[in-house]
Each structure stands twice: as structure tokens, then as C-alpha cells.
Coordinates of C-alpha atoms and ligand atoms in Angstrom, one line a residue:
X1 CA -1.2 -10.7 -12.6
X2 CA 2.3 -11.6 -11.8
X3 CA 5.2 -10.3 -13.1
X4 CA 8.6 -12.2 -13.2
X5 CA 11.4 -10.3 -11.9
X6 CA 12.5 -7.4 -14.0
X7 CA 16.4 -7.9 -15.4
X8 CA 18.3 -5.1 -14.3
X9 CA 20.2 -2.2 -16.3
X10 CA 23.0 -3.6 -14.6
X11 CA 22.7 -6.8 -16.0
X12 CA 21.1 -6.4 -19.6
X13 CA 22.8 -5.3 -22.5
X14 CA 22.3 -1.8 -23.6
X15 CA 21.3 -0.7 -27.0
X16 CA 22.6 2.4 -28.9
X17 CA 19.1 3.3 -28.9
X18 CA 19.0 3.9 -25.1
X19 CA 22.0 5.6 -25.0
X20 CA 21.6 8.3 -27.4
X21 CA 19.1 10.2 -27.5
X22 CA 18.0 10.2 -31.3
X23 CA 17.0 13.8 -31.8
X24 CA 19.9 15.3 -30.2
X25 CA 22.0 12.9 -31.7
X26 CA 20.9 13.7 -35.1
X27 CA 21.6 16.9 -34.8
X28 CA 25.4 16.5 -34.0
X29 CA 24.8 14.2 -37.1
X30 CA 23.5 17.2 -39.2
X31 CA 26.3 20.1 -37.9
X32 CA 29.5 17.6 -39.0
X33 CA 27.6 16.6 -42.6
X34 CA 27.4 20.3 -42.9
X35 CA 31.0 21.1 -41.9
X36 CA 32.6 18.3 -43.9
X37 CA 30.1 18.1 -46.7
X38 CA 29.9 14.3 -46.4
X39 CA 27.2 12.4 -45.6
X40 CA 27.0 10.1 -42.6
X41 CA 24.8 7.3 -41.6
X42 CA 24.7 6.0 -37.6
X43 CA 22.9 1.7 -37.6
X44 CA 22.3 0.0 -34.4
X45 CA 23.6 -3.9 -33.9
X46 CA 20.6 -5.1 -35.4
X47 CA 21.1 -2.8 -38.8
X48 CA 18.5 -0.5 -37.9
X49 CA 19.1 3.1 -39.1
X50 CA 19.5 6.1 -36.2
X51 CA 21.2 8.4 -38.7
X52 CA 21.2 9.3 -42.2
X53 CA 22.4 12.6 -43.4
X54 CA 23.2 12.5 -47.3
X55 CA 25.0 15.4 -49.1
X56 CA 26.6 15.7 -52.5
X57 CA 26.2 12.3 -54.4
X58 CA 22.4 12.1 -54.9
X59 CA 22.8 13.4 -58.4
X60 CA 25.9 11.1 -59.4
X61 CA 24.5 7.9 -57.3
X62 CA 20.8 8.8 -59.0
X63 CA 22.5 8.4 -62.4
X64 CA 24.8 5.6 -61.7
X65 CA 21.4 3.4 -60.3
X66 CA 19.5 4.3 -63.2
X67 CA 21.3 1.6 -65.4
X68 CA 20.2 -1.8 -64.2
X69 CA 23.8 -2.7 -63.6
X70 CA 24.7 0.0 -61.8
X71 CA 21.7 -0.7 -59.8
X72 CA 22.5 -4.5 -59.1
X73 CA 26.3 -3.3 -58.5
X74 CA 24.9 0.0 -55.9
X75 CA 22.6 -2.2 -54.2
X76 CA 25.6 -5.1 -53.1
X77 CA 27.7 -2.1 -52.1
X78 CA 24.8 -0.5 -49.7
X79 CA 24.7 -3.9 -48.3
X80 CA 28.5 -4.3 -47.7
X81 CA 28.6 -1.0 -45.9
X82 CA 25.1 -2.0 -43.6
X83 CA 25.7 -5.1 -42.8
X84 CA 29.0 -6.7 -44.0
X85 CA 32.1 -7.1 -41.1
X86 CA 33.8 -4.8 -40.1
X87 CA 37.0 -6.2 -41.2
X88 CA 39.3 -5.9 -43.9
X89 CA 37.6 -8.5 -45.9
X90 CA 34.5 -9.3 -48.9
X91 CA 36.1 -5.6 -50.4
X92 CA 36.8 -3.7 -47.9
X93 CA 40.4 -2.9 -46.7
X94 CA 42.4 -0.7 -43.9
X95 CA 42.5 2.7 -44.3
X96 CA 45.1 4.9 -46.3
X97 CA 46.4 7.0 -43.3
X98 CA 49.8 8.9 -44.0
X99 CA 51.7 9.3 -40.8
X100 CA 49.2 8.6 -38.1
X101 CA 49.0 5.0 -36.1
X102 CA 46.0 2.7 -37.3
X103 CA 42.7 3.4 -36.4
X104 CA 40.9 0.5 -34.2
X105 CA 38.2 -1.1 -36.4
X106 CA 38.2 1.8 -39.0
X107 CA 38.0 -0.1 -42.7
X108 CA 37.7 1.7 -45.9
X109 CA 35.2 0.2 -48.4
X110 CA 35.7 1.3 -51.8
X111 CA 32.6 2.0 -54.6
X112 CA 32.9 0.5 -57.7
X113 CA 32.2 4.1 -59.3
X114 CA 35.7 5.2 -57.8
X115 CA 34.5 6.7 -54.4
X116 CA 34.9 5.8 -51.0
X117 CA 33.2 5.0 -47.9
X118 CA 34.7 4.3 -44.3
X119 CA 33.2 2.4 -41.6
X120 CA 33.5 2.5 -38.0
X121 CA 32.6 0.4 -35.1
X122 CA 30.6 1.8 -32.3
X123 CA 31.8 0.4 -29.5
X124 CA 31.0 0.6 -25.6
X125 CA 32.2 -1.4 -22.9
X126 CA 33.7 -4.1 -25.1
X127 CA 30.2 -4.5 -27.2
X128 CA 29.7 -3.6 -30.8
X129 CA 26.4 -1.5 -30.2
X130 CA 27.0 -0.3 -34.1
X131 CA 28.3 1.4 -36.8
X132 CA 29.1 4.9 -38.7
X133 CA 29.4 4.6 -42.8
X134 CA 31.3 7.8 -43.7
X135 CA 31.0 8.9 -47.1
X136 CA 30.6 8.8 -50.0
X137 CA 33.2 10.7 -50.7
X138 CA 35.8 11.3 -54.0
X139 CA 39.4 10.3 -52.9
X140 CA 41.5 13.4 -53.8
X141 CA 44.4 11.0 -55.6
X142 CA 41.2 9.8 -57.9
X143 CA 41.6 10.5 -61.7
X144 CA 39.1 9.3 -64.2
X145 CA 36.9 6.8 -63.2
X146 CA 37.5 2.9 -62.5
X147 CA 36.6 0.1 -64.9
X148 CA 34.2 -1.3 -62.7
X149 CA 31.7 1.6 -63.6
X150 CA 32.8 2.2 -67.4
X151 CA 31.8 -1.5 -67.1
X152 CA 28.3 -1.0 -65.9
X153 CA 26.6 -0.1 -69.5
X154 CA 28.0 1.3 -72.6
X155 CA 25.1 3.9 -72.7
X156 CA 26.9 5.6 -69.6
X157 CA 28.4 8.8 -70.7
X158 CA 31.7 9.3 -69.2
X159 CA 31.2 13.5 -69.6
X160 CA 28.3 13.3 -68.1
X161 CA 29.1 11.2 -64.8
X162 CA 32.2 13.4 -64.7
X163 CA 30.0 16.7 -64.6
X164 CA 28.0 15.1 -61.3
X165 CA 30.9 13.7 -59.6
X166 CA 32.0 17.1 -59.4
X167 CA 29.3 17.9 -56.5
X168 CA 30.6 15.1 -54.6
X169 CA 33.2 16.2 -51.7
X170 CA 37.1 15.5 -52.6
X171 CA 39.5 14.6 -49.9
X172 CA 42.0 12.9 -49.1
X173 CA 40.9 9.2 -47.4
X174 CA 43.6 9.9 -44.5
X175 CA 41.8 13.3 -43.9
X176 CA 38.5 11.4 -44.4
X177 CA 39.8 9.0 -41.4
X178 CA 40.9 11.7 -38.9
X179 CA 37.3 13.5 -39.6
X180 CA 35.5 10.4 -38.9
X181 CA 38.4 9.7 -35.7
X182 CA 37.2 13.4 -33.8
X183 CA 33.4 11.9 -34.8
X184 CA 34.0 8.9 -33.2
X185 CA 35.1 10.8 -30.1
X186 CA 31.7 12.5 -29.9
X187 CA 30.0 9.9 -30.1
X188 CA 31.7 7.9 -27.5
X189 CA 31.1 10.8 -24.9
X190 CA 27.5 11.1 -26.3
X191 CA 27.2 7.2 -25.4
X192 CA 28.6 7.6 -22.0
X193 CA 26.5 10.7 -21.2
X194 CA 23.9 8.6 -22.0
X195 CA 24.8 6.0 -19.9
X196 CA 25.3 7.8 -17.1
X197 CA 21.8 9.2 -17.6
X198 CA 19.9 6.3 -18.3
X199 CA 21.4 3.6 -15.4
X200 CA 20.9 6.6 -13.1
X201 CA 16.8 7.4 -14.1
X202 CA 16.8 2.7 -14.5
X203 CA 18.4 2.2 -10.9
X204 CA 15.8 5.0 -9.6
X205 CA 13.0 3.1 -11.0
X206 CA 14.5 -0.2 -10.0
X207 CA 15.2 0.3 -6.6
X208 CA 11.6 2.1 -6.3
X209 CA 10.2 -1.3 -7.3
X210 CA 12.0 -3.2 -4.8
X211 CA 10.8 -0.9 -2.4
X212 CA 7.5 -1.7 -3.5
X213 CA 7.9 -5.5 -3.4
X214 CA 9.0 -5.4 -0.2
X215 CA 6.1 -3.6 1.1
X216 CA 3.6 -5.6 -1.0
X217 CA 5.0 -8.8 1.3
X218 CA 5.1 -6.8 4.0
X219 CA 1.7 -6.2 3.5
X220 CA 0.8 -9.6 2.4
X221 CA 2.3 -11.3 5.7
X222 CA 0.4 -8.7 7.9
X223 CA -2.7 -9.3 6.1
X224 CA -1.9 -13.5 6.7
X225 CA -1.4 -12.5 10.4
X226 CA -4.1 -10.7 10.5
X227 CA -6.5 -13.8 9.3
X228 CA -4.4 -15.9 11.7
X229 CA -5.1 -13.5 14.4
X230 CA -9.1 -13.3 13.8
X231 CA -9.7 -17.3 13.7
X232 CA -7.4 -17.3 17.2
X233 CA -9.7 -14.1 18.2
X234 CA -12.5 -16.5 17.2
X235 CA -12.0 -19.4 18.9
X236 CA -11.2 -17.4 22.1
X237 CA -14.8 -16.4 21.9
X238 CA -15.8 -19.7 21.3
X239 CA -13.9 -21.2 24.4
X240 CA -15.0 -18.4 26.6
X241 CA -18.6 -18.7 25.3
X242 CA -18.7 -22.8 25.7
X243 CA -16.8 -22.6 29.5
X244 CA -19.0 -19.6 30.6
X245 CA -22.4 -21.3 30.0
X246 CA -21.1 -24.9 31.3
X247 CA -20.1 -23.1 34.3
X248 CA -23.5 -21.2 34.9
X249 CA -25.5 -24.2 34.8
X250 CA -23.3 -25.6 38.3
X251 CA -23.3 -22.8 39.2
X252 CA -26.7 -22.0 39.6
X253 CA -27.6 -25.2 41.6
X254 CA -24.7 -24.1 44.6
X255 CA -26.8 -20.8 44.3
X256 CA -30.3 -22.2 44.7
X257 CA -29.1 -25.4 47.2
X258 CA -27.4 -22.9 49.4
X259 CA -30.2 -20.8 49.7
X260 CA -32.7 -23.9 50.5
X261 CA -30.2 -24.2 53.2
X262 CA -30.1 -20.5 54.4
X263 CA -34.0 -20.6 54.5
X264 CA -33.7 -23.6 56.4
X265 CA -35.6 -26.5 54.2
X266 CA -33.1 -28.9 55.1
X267 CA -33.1 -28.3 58.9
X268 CA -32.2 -25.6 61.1
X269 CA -28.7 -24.5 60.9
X270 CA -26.6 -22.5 63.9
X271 CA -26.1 -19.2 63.1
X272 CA -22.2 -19.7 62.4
X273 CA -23.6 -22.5 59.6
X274 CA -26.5 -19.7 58.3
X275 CA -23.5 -16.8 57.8
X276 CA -20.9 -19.4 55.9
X277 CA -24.0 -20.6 53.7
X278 CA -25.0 -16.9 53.2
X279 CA -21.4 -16.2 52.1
X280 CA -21.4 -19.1 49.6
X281 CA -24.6 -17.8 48.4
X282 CA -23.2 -14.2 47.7
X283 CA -19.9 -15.4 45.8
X284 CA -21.9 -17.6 43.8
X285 CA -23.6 -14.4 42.9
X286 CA -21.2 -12.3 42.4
X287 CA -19.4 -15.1 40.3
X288 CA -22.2 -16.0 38.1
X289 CA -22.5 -12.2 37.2
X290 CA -18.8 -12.5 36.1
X291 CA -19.3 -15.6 34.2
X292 CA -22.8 -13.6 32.4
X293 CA -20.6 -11.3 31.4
X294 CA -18.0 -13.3 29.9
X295 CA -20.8 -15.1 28.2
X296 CA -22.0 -11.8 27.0
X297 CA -18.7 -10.3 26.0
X298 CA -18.0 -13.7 24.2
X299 CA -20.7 -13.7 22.3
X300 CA -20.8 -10.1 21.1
X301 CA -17.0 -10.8 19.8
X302 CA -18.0 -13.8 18.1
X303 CA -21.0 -11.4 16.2
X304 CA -23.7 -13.7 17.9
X305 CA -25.7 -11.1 19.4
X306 CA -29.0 -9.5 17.7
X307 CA -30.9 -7.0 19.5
X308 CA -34.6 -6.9 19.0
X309 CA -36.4 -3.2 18.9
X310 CA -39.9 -3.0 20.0
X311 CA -41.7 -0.2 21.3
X312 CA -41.2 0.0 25.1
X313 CA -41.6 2.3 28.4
X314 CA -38.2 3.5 28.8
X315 CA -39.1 4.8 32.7
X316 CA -40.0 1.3 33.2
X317 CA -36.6 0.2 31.9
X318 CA -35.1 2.6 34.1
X319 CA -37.3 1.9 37.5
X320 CA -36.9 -1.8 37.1
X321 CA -32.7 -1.3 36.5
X322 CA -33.0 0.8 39.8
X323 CA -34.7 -1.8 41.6
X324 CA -32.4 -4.2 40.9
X325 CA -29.5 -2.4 42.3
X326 CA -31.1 -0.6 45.4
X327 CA -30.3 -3.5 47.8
X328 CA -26.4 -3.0 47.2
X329 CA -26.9 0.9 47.5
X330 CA -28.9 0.2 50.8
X331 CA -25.7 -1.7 51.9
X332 CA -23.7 1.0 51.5
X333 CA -25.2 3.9 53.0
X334 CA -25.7 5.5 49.1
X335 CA -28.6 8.1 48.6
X336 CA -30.2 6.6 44.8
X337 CA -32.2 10.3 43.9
X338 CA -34.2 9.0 40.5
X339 CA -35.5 12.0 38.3
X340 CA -37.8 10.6 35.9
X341 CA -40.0 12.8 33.4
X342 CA -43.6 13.5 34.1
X343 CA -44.7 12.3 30.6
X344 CA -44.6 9.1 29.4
X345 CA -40.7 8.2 27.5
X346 CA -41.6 5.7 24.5
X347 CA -39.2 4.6 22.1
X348 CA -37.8 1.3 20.2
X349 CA -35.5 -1.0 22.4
X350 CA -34.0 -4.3 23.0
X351 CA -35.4 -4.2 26.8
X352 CA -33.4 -6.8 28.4
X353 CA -30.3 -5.4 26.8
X354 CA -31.1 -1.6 27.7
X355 CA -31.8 -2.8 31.3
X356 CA -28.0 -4.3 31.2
X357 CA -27.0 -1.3 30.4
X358 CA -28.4 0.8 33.0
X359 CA -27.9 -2.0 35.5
X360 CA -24.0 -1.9 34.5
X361 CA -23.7 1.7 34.6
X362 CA -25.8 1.8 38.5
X363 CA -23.6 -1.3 39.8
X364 CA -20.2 0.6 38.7
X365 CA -21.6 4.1 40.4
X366 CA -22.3 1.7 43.7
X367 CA -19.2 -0.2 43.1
X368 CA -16.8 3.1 42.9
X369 CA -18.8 5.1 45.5
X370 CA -18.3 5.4 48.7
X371 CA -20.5 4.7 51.6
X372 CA -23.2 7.5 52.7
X373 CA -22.0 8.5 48.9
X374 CA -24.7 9.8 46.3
X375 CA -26.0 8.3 42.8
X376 CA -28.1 10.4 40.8
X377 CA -30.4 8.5 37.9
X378 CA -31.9 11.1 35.1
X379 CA -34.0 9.9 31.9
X380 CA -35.0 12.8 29.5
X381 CA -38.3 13.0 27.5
X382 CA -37.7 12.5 23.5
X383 CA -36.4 15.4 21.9
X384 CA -34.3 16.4 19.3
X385 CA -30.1 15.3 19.9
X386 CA -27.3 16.8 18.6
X387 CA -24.7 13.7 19.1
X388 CA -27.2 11.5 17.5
X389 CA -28.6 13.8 14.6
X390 CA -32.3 12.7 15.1
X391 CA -35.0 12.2 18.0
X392 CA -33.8 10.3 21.3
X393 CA -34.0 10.6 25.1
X394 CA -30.8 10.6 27.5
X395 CA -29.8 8.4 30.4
X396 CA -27.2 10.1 32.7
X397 CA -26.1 7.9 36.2
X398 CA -24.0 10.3 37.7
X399 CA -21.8 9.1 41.1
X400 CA -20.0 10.9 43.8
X401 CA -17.6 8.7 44.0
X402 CA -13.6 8.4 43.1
X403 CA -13.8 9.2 39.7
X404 CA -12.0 8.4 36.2
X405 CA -8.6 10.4 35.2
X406 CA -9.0 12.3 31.6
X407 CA -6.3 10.1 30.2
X408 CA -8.6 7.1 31.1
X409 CA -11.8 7.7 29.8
X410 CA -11.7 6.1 26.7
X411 CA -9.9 3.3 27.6
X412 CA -12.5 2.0 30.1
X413 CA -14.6 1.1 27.6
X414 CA -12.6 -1.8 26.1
X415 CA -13.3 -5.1 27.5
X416 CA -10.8 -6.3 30.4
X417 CA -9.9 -2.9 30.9
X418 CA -9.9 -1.8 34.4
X419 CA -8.1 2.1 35.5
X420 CA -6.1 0.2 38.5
X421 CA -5.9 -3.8 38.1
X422 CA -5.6 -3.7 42.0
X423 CA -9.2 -2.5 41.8
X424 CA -10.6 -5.9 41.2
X425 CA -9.7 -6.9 44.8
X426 CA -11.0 -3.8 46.5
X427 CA -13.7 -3.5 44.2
X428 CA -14.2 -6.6 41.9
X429 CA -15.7 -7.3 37.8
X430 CA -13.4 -8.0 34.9
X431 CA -13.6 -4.8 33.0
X432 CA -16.3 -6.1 31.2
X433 CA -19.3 -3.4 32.0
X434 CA -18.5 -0.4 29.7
X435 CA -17.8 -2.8 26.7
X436 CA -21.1 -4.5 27.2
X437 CA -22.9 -1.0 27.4
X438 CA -21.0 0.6 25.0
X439 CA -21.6 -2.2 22.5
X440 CA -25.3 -2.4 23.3
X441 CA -25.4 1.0 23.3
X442 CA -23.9 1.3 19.8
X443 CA -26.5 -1.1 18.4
X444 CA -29.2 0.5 18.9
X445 CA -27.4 3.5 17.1
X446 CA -26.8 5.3 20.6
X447 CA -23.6 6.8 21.9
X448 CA -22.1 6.9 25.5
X449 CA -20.1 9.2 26.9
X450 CA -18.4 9.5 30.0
X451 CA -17.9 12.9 32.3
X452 CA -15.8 12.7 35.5
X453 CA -12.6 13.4 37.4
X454 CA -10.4 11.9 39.6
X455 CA -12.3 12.0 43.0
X456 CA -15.6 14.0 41.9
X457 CA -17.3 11.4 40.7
X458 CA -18.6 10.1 37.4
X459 CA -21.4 11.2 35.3
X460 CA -22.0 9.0 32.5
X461 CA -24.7 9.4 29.9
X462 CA -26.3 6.8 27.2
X463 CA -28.1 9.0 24.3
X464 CA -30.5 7.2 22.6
X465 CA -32.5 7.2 19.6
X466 CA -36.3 7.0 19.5
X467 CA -36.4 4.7 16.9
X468 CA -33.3 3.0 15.8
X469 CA -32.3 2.5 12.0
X470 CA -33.2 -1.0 11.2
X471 CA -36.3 -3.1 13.6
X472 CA -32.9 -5.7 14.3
X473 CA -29.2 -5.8 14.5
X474 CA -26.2 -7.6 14.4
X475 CA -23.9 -5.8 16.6
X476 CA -20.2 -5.3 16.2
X477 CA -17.4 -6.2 18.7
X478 CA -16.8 -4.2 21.3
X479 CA -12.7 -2.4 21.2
X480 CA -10.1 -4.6 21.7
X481 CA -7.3 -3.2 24.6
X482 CA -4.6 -1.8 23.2
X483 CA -1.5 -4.1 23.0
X484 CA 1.1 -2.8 25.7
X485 CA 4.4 -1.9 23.9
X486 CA 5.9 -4.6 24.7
X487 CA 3.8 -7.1 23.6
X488 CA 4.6 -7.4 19.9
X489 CA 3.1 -10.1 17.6
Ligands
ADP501 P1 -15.5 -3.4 36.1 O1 -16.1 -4.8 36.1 O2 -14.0 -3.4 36.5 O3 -16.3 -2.4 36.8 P2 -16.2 -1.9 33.7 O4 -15.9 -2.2 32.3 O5 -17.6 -1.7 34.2 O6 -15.5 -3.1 34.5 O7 -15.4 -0.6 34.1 C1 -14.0 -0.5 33.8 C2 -13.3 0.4 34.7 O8 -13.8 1.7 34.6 C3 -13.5 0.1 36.2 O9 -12.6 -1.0 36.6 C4 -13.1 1.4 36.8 O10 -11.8 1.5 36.9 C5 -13.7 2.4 35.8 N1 -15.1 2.8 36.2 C6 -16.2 2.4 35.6 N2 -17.3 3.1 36.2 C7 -16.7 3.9 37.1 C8 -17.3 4.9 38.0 N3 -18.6 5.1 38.1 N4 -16.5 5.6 38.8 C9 -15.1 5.3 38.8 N5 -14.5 4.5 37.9 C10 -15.3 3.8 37.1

């Protein structure tokens, strides 16, 4: 739902009835009725009553109405004092005031039965918010009773309105008018107390809502970005996933032609021809294992990867990852020590993802180990683990070479993340590995975690579950890096 923007206290006019507050107010109302023994009513712009305090001239009033004249003739007057101007006109004239200067807007209005009423304007700030009707009251100078009410029906008995007129307060109009002068002061500062209260609680509330606006955009242009930034995120993975595998496929023929070549199909070769072929033949390699894991990482982040469970030998898993890897660790001088578990490990895996994992895990240990160095492979029978709640074995690789700093640890398992960029020279990859294991590792509903320090090697360890939640699943992206601080969006 949409709102349309709020008008401010600033801007709108205020009503009596927001200034004042109406209980407190009538009881000012009550305390001067009481004190002056006249009554006093309090109407808003619109002629709506806030006030009305009556004393005295029930009984008199009561009789005058009870003649249909007097009735017609009580009933115009009412109305002149509600809602006629406030000007010395249709009746009403200025007040009697002895020595003091004239009163701003203060008329009298006088009663066709002889008494009096006086109205005042309520003004604030140059508005007319209202109106006070003073009286009735019975001017002191008044003897007898005017014609206008003998007038009203011969059945009215003069004695007897005389007897009830009595009850009605007696004054003189100028002492009416100073009365109503020191109410009128109250009032004002009641109005401006009220002011000040009420544009102070409105401009809290106001500026709380702008506040709020602003943050709803905020938060509106953040979530745009955010949608902006995911379709770019998207296509990324696209473009990496489409150059990756048109790559491979060239790839793979330099691979396979320059190993015809090494074995020597095409003719024999000198030996300075065999070592420059066998070069081309390992950068292929090590190239096309970059470009399978862009392919890989691609397609995780664009949420096209499913893994597959199905009951498998996990020592087989682990043997065949070992295999794969002992030539490098032959290279190198490192000792592979592989403790596997006399009984049988069986559990529910995506196979060829699992054996990425443990291959990724061994071909770092090589990668950051030096030579004559030591990599130690252990696989645990099922039992019951703490990290994943439920049944599940444990792989640990576990190097002797430079090791990870604390501060690092988590980090290396983003994609592209690498401890020391100047690695990739001495050492090569992408920082790719740990987010493929980690986010193969997470679908199957595994953790990995990573024990080390700087140059004591690394120990890191895949916990697995027997049986994973659901037979297949749609694994999530792997952990973005973390923006540097400069590098604001
Ligand atoms: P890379 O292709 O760079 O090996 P990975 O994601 O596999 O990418 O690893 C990220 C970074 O974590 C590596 O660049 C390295 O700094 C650190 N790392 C990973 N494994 C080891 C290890 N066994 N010993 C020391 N550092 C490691």
C-alpha cells in the first residue's frame, strides 16, 4: 500500500482540538464557572462544542422556553451566540467597558429576556480556531424586564420570572468583560502550551518517518543491486562455463597429439625434440586441470551441479585418489603413508565427486610440501560424529609441509582465494580446490575443517555422513571472497 506523503504540522492548520487537551481544559472551564458563577461555553471553528459549564439560568431559561415563543425567540439567540460573526452586527454590539481600552473581538450579545452574553474570539497565530460565549448573566444596571420578553406570551407571569431571575449572577457587563479578558489569557497560554507540546511529539514522529523512508529506499536500491549483481554473477558463470569447456575440447587434442609424438608414432624424434614435446604435454596438463576446475567452480555457482548418492567402497575412493596422485609425490621425494581400516568403510556417495575431493586435498599436501616431505592419508570406519550429529567416517590428509596462518584458514576455502598470490608462480592452481571440496563436501551434508600452522604442515579433515539426507542434491555455491575495502560497489 502506498501512502502519499504526510502534510506536516508545520504546514497544516491546527485545530483547537489538538491544542488543548479537553479534560484539562475543562477543568480550568469548571474552576472560573465556579468562581464567577457564570457559565461558559468553549466551540471550535467548525461550531463543535469543547466546553459547556452552565450555572444559574437553568430555572429562568427552563421557563422562558416553555412558551412557544420564548422557545422560537431562545433558539435564534443560541444560534447567534454559536455561530453568528463575531462582530458588532445581526444584534450584537461592543462591549460596555467604563475606563478600560477596547477589547479585540470581544462583542456583547444581548437576550431578549434582558440578560447578557459576551463572545470572544479564540485566536492563535492570526487564525480564528474559535470561540468563548460568556454568560448568561444579569447586567447589574437591569431593572424590570425588556419588552421583548413581556412580549413572548401574555400567560408569562412577570412575579414569577422575576423570582428565577434572581438565581442568575448580577454584574456589571464591564466587570463581565475583564473576567472573560484574564480567561482569555488562560486560554491563550493553554493554546501555546499545547502547541509547543504537540509540534514537538508531531516533528518527533515526522522526522522518525523520514528516517524510515529513507532507509526503506535505501533498502529498496540495495535489494535492486543486489538482483543486478546476481544476473552479472550469473552470466560470469555462464561465460566461464561456455570458455572452459570450448577450451578443453583443443585442448585435449595438443595433449593426446603430443603424446603420439613423445611415444614416437610419427617418427623418431631427438631427444632435445622428445623433452620440448614432453613439456607441452605437462602444461597441457596442468592447464586442462585449471580449466576443469573453472568448469567445475562455474557450474556449482550457476547451481548446475547434482550429486548422485549410491552405496560405495569408500577405501576404494580413497586408494584410487591415492593412486592418482603418487606419481607427483614420487617426483618429489614425499613419503604417501595410507592408513586405511581393516573392515570394509560403506556409505552413500557421489564417487566421482568424493574422489575430487580427496584428489584436491592430496594434490595441495604435494603442492605445499616440500621435497623428501611427508603426507599422511587416514579413512575411519563408520561411527557415530559429533560435527555431523549422526553416523559417518573421516578423511584426514595431513602434510608436513609450510602450512596455513590461523587468520587464513577460513578464507582458503572461497574460490580464487590463494594465502600468497605469488604462490601461483612457485606453486600454481587458481584457488579453486578448497571451494570445490568444500562445496562437494557440503552436499553430501559433510563438513571440512582445516588444522595447521605456519610451517608445520596441514591436517585437513572431510567428515562424512553414512548416508546423506536426500538420495540427490542440488548443491549451493561455494563463498564468494570477500570484497577488499576498497572495492566498493
Ligand atoms: P590452489 O589452486 O591455489 O591450491 P586451493 O583452493 O586448493 O587453491 O587452495 C587455496 C590456498 O590454500 C592455496 O593457494 C594455499 O595458499 C592454501 N593451501 C591449501 N592447501 C594447503 C596445504 N596443504 N598447505 C598449505 N597451504 C595450503
Amino acid at each position: 500500500m502506498t501512502q502519499g506523503p504526510r502534510e506536516s504540522v508545520l504546514q497544516r492548520r491546527l485545530t483547537l482540538s489538538e491544542l488543548l487537551d479537553v479534560p484539562t481544559f475543562t477543568e480550568v472551564v469548571k474552576g472560573f464557572v465556579e468562581l464567577y458563577k457564570i457559565g461558559i461555553k468553549v466551540f471550535d471553528e467548525k461550531g463543535g462544542k469543547l466546553a459547556d459549564i452552565k450555572i444559574g439560568n437553568g430555572d429562568f431559561c427552563g421557563y422562558v422556553f416553555s412558551f412557544p415563543e420564548g422557545r422560537s425567540r431562545c433558539t435564534k439567540q443560541v444560534g447567534r451566540v454559536k455561530d453568528g460573526p463575531l462582530a458588532p452586527t445581526q444584534g450584537a454590539r461592543l462591549p460596555l467597558l467604563d475606563d478600560s481600552a477596547p477589547i479585540k473581538g470581544l462583542v456583547t450579545s444581548p437576550c431578549f429576556t434582558g440578560l447578557r452574553y459576551l463572545l470572544l474570539p479564540i485566536t492563535f497565530e492570526g487564525d480564528v480556531l474559535g470561540r468563548v460565549v460568556f454568560g448568561p448573566f444579569l447586567p447589574a444596571e437591569q431593572k424590570g424586564f425588556p419588552e421583548s420578553l413581556t412580549e413572548v406570551s401574555a400567560q408569562l407571569e412577570i412575579g414569577r420570572a422575576q423570582e428565577l431571575v434572581e438565581k442568575v449572577r448580577r454584574a456589571p457587563e464591564s466587570t463581565v468583560a475583564r473576567v472573560m479578558v484574564h480567561f482569555a489569557q488562560v486560554l491563550d497560554t493553554l493554546v501555546a502550551q499545547g502547541q509547543r507540546t504537540l509540534l514537538t511529539s508531531q516533528l518527533h514522529i515526522e522526522a522518525t518517518l523520514v528516517q524510515n523512508r529513507e532507509l526503506e529506499d535505501r533498502a529498496q536500491k540495495l535489494s535492486e543491486m543486489n538482483v543486478k549483481l546476481k544476473e552479472l554473477d550469473r552470466l560470469k558463470s555462464a561465460f566461464l562455463a561456455t570458455v572452459s569447456h570450448e577450451l578443453r575440447t583443443p585442448l585435449t587434442s595438443i595433449i593426446g597429439y603430443s603424446e603420439m609424438l613423445a611415444e614416437g608414432l610419427a617418427g623418431p624424434m631427438s631427444q632435445e625434440q622428445n623433452e620440448y614435446v614432453r613439456t607441452i604435454m605437462d602444461k597441457g596438463e596442468t592447464l586442462l586441470k585449471l580449466i576443469s576446475s573453472i568448469l567445475d567452480i562455474s557450474q556449482i555457482e550457476a547451481g548446475r551441479v547434482r550429486l548422485n548418492f549410491e552405496p560405495s567402497d569408500i577405501i576404494e575412493v580413497v586408494q584410487s585418489s591415492v593412486s592418482s596422485v603418487k606419481p607427483q609425490a614420487q617426483k618429489k621425494g614425499i613419503t604417501l603413508d595410507v592408513q586405511l581400516p581393516k573392515e570394509p568403510v560403506n556409505a552413500a556417495c557421489d564417487r566421482d565427486r568424493l574422489r575430487q575431493v580427496v584428489v584436491n586435498l592430496l594434490a595441495n599436501a604435494v603442492k605445499f610440501t616440500p621435497t623428501n616431505g611427508k603426507i599422511t592419508v587416514i579413512l575411519t570406519p563408520v561411527s557415530a560424529q559429533d560435527d555431523l550429529g549422526k553416523k559417518g567416517y573421516r578423511i584426514s590428509v595431513e602434510d608436513s609441509g609450510i602450512g596455513i596462518p590461523k587468520d587464513q584458514q577460513e578464507k582458503i576455502f572461497q574460490s580464487f582465494y590463494q594465502v600468497d598470490s605469488s604462490s601461483t608462480r612457485e606453486f600454481g592452481g587458481a584457488g579453486l580446490g578448497l571451494a570445490i571440496v568444500k562445496s562437494f563436501v557440503e552436499g553430501h551434508g559433510g563438513v571440512v575443517k582445516v588444522v595447521s600452522a605456519p610451517g608445520q604442515g596441514a591436517r585437513f579433515i572431510a567428515v562424512l555422513p553414512e548416508k546423506p539426507a536426500t538420495p540427490q542434491v542440488q548443491i549451493a555455491p561455494p563463498v564468494q571472497p570477500t570484497p577488499v575495502a576498497n572495492d566498493r560497489f
